[in-house]
Short mmCIF file of C-alpha atoms in Angstrom, two decimals:
data_model
loop_
_atom_site.label_atom_id
_atom_site.label_comp_id
_atom_site.label_asym_id
_atom_site.label_seq_id
_atom_site.Cartn_x
_atom_site.Cartn_y
_atom_site.Cartn_z
CA ALA U 226 3.36 3.06 -9.91
CA THR U 227 2.06 6.57 -9.31
CA ALA U 228 3.89 9.52 -10.83
CA HIS U 229 3.77 13.10 -9.55
CA VAL U 230 6.10 16.07 -9.18
CA ASP U 231 8.08 15.92 -5.93
CA PRO U 232 9.23 19.47 -5.15
CA MET U 233 10.94 18.49 -1.91
CA ARG U 234 12.94 15.26 -1.98
CA CYS U 235 14.06 15.37 -5.62
CA SER U 236 14.04 19.10 -6.41
CA GLY U 237 10.96 19.13 -8.61
CA CYS U 238 11.52 15.92 -10.55
CA GLU U 239 8.48 13.93 -11.63
CA ALA U 240 8.98 10.97 -9.33
CA SER U 241 7.33 7.56 -9.36
CA TRP U 242 6.19 5.75 -6.19
CA ILE U 243 6.31 1.96 -6.57
CA THR U 244 5.24 -0.81 -4.17
CA HIS U 245 6.02 -4.54 -4.17
CA THR U 246 4.90 -7.36 -1.91
CA VAL U 247 8.02 -9.41 -1.14
CA ASP U 248 9.08 -12.35 1.02
CA GLY U 249 9.94 -11.41 4.58
CA PRO U 250 11.68 -13.12 7.48
CA GLY U 251 9.79 -15.91 9.19
CA GLY U 252 7.69 -16.68 6.11
CA VAL U 253 5.51 -13.55 6.24
CA SER U 254 5.17 -11.07 3.38
CA GLN U 255 6.21 -7.44 3.62
CA ILE U 256 5.88 -4.35 1.44
CA GLN U 257 8.90 -2.76 -0.16
CA TRP U 258 8.37 0.73 -1.58
CA GLU U 259 10.51 3.10 -3.60
CA GLU U 260 10.38 6.65 -4.86
CA LEU U 261 12.31 6.84 -8.14
CA ASN U 262 13.38 9.66 -10.45
CA PRO U 263 12.61 8.10 -13.87
CA ALA U 264 14.56 10.84 -15.66
CA ALA U 265 17.74 9.24 -14.27
CA CYS U 266 16.91 5.93 -15.98
CA THR U 267 18.22 4.98 -19.41
CA GLY U 268 15.49 2.63 -20.55
CA THR U 269 12.72 0.70 -18.91
CA LEU U 270 14.99 -1.82 -17.17
CA ASN U 271 18.14 0.21 -16.57
CA CYS U 272 17.81 2.54 -13.58
CA PRO U 273 21.08 3.34 -11.77
CA ALA U 274 21.24 3.65 -7.99
CA SER U 275 21.18 7.43 -8.44
CA ALA U 276 17.56 7.15 -9.66
CA LEU U 277 16.48 6.08 -6.15
CA VAL U 278 15.15 9.06 -4.22
CA GLN U 279 14.16 7.00 -1.15
CA ASP U 280 12.95 3.53 -0.24
CA GLY U 281 11.40 1.78 2.70
CA LEU U 282 10.26 -1.58 3.98
CA LEU U 283 7.05 -2.17 5.89
CA SER U 284 7.13 -5.40 7.88
CA HIS U 285 5.86 -7.13 11.01
CA PRO U 286 7.31 -10.28 12.60
CA SER U 287 4.01 -12.20 12.64
CA ARG U 288 1.65 -10.44 10.18
CA PHE U 289 1.46 -10.61 6.42
CA TYR U 290 1.57 -7.16 4.76
CA PHE U 291 0.41 -7.21 1.13
CA ASN U 292 -1.63 -5.51 -1.60
CA GLY U 293 -0.04 -2.09 -1.09
CA ARG U 294 -0.34 1.08 -3.11
CA MET U 295 1.36 4.45 -2.51
CA ALA U 296 0.90 8.01 -3.76
CA PRO U 297 2.09 11.48 -2.71
CA ASP U 298 0.02 14.52 -1.90
CA GLY U 299 0.15 17.41 -4.37
CA ASN U 300 2.53 19.47 -2.24
CA GLY U 301 5.16 16.75 -1.95
CA TYR U 302 5.05 16.86 1.87
CA GLU U 303 3.52 13.43 2.41
CA ALA U 304 3.13 10.09 0.64
CA VAL U 305 0.52 7.59 1.84
CA LEU U 306 0.80 3.80 1.61
CA ASN U 307 -2.40 1.78 2.01
CA PHE U 308 -2.18 -2.00 2.35
CA ASN U 309 -3.71 -5.16 3.78
CA SER U 310 -2.51 -6.81 6.97
CA GLY U 311 -3.47 -10.23 8.33
CA SER U 312 -2.36 -13.43 10.00
CA ALA U 313 -3.70 -16.74 11.26
CA THR U 314 -4.92 -14.91 14.37
CA GLN U 315 -5.86 -11.52 12.87
CA LEU U 316 -8.62 -11.05 10.31
CA THR U 317 -7.37 -9.16 7.29
CA GLN U 318 -7.45 -5.39 7.67
CA ILE U 319 -6.99 -2.29 5.56
CA ARG U 320 -4.31 -0.03 7.01
CA ALA U 321 -2.53 3.15 5.93
CA ILE U 322 0.79 4.69 6.90
CA SER U 323 2.55 7.95 5.92
CA ASN U 324 5.99 9.07 4.80
CA THR U 325 6.44 12.82 5.38
CA LEU U 326 9.28 15.29 5.10
CA ALA U 327 9.60 15.09 8.89
CA ASP U 328 10.50 11.39 8.52
CA PRO U 329 13.99 10.37 7.50
CA ALA U 330 14.16 9.18 3.89
CA GLY U 331 12.38 5.81 3.78
CA GLY U 332 10.82 6.29 7.20
CA THR U 333 7.12 6.02 7.98
CA HIS U 334 4.82 6.80 10.87
CA GLY U 335 1.17 6.89 11.95
CA GLN U 336 -0.17 3.46 10.98
CA ASN U 337 -3.97 3.66 10.97
CA LEU U 338 -6.56 0.88 10.94
CA LEU U 339 -9.33 1.65 8.41
CA ALA U 340 -11.37 -1.57 8.10
CA THR U 341 -11.37 -5.15 9.40
CA SER U 342 -12.74 -8.13 7.52
CA ALA U 343 -15.83 -9.78 9.02
CA GLY U 344 -14.37 -13.27 8.72
CA PRO U 345 -11.62 -15.38 7.18
CA ASP U 346 -11.32 -15.82 3.43
CA LEU U 347 -12.84 -19.23 2.71
CA ASP U 348 -14.04 -18.77 -0.87
CA PHE U 349 -13.84 -21.07 -3.89
CA SER U 350 -10.17 -20.18 -4.53
CA CYS U 351 -8.87 -21.76 -1.31
CA ALA U 352 -6.62 -24.78 -1.76
CA GLN U 353 -8.21 -27.91 -0.33
CA GLY U 354 -6.92 -28.25 3.21
CA GLY U 355 -4.05 -25.81 2.63
CA GLY U 356 -5.77 -22.61 3.65
CA LEU U 357 -4.26 -20.67 0.74
CA CYS U 358 -6.82 -18.36 -0.84
CA LEU U 359 -6.85 -15.55 -3.36
CA TRP U 360 -7.16 -12.05 -1.95
CA GLY U 361 -8.95 -8.96 -3.26
CA ALA U 362 -8.33 -7.84 -6.80
CA TYR U 363 -6.85 -4.38 -6.31
CA ALA U 364 -5.53 -1.48 -4.28
CA GLY U 365 -5.17 2.09 -5.48
CA ALA U 366 -3.76 5.45 -4.43
CA GLU U 367 -3.82 8.69 -6.40
CA THR U 368 -2.97 12.32 -5.78
CA ASP U 369 -6.08 14.53 -5.62
CA PRO U 370 -5.94 16.79 -8.72
CA THR U 371 -7.55 19.78 -6.96
CA ASN U 372 -6.61 19.48 -3.27
CA ASN U 373 -2.86 19.44 -2.65
CA VAL U 374 -3.08 17.78 0.76
CA THR U 375 -5.32 14.82 -0.14
CA VAL U 376 -4.53 11.34 -1.43
CA TRP U 377 -7.45 9.14 -2.55
CA ASN U 378 -7.06 5.47 -1.63
CA THR U 379 -8.88 2.24 -2.48
CA ASN U 380 -8.45 -1.21 -0.98
CA MET U 381 -10.50 -4.34 -0.32
CA TYR U 382 -11.68 -6.33 2.67
CA LEU U 383 -13.98 -9.30 3.18
CA ALA U 384 -17.47 -8.34 4.36
CA THR U 385 -18.72 -11.93 4.77
CA SER U 386 -17.90 -15.45 3.67
CA ASP U 387 -20.15 -18.45 3.93
CA GLY U 388 -17.15 -20.80 3.84
CA VAL U 389 -18.29 -22.64 0.72
CA GLY U 390 -17.40 -20.30 -2.10
CA SER U 391 -19.35 -17.08 -1.66
CA ALA U 392 -16.94 -14.46 -0.39
CA GLN U 393 -18.48 -10.99 -0.30
CA TRP U 394 -15.71 -8.55 -1.15
CA LYS U 395 -16.14 -4.88 -0.28
CA THR U 396 -14.21 -1.92 -1.59
CA ARG U 397 -13.24 0.86 0.80
CA ASN U 398 -12.51 4.25 -0.77
CA PHE U 399 -11.00 6.82 1.60
CA ALA U 400 -9.12 10.09 1.64
CA THR U 401 -5.95 10.72 3.62
CA GLY U 402 -3.95 13.85 4.11
#
């Protein structure tokens, strides 16, 4: 989760933006995200519905969406979600999408492609014959401490893979806002 003051949607509360990769229809994964007001919670596992500022679901009927991370800009006008997208016919990509005050609560717009993997993931972690492989180790998103319109993002893609256990992971750091 990323915490920052949200002067717009929750009247100056210090909100937390949380992302989860969850099961979606048709066997693909999707990303569920929430903005919460932790001050409305009474303990670490007891947050009433009133703690929810907004939530959204990012999904596609035939692509897996996973490894997401979200953070707001310093003004509270925009939150950016970066994530990976892929399928059996699409090499895994890094993408980003925004939630702004112009969007309805939980709405997003402006999906951008930032990087595409050079090949499929065929490293040592892949199940024999099953095609199930581990993915990159992390994603990140943080509010820029000095520029109120910038969010710094980090995600991973596959630069190369020799198919026998030597995946070459690359980290992409990028600013949005």
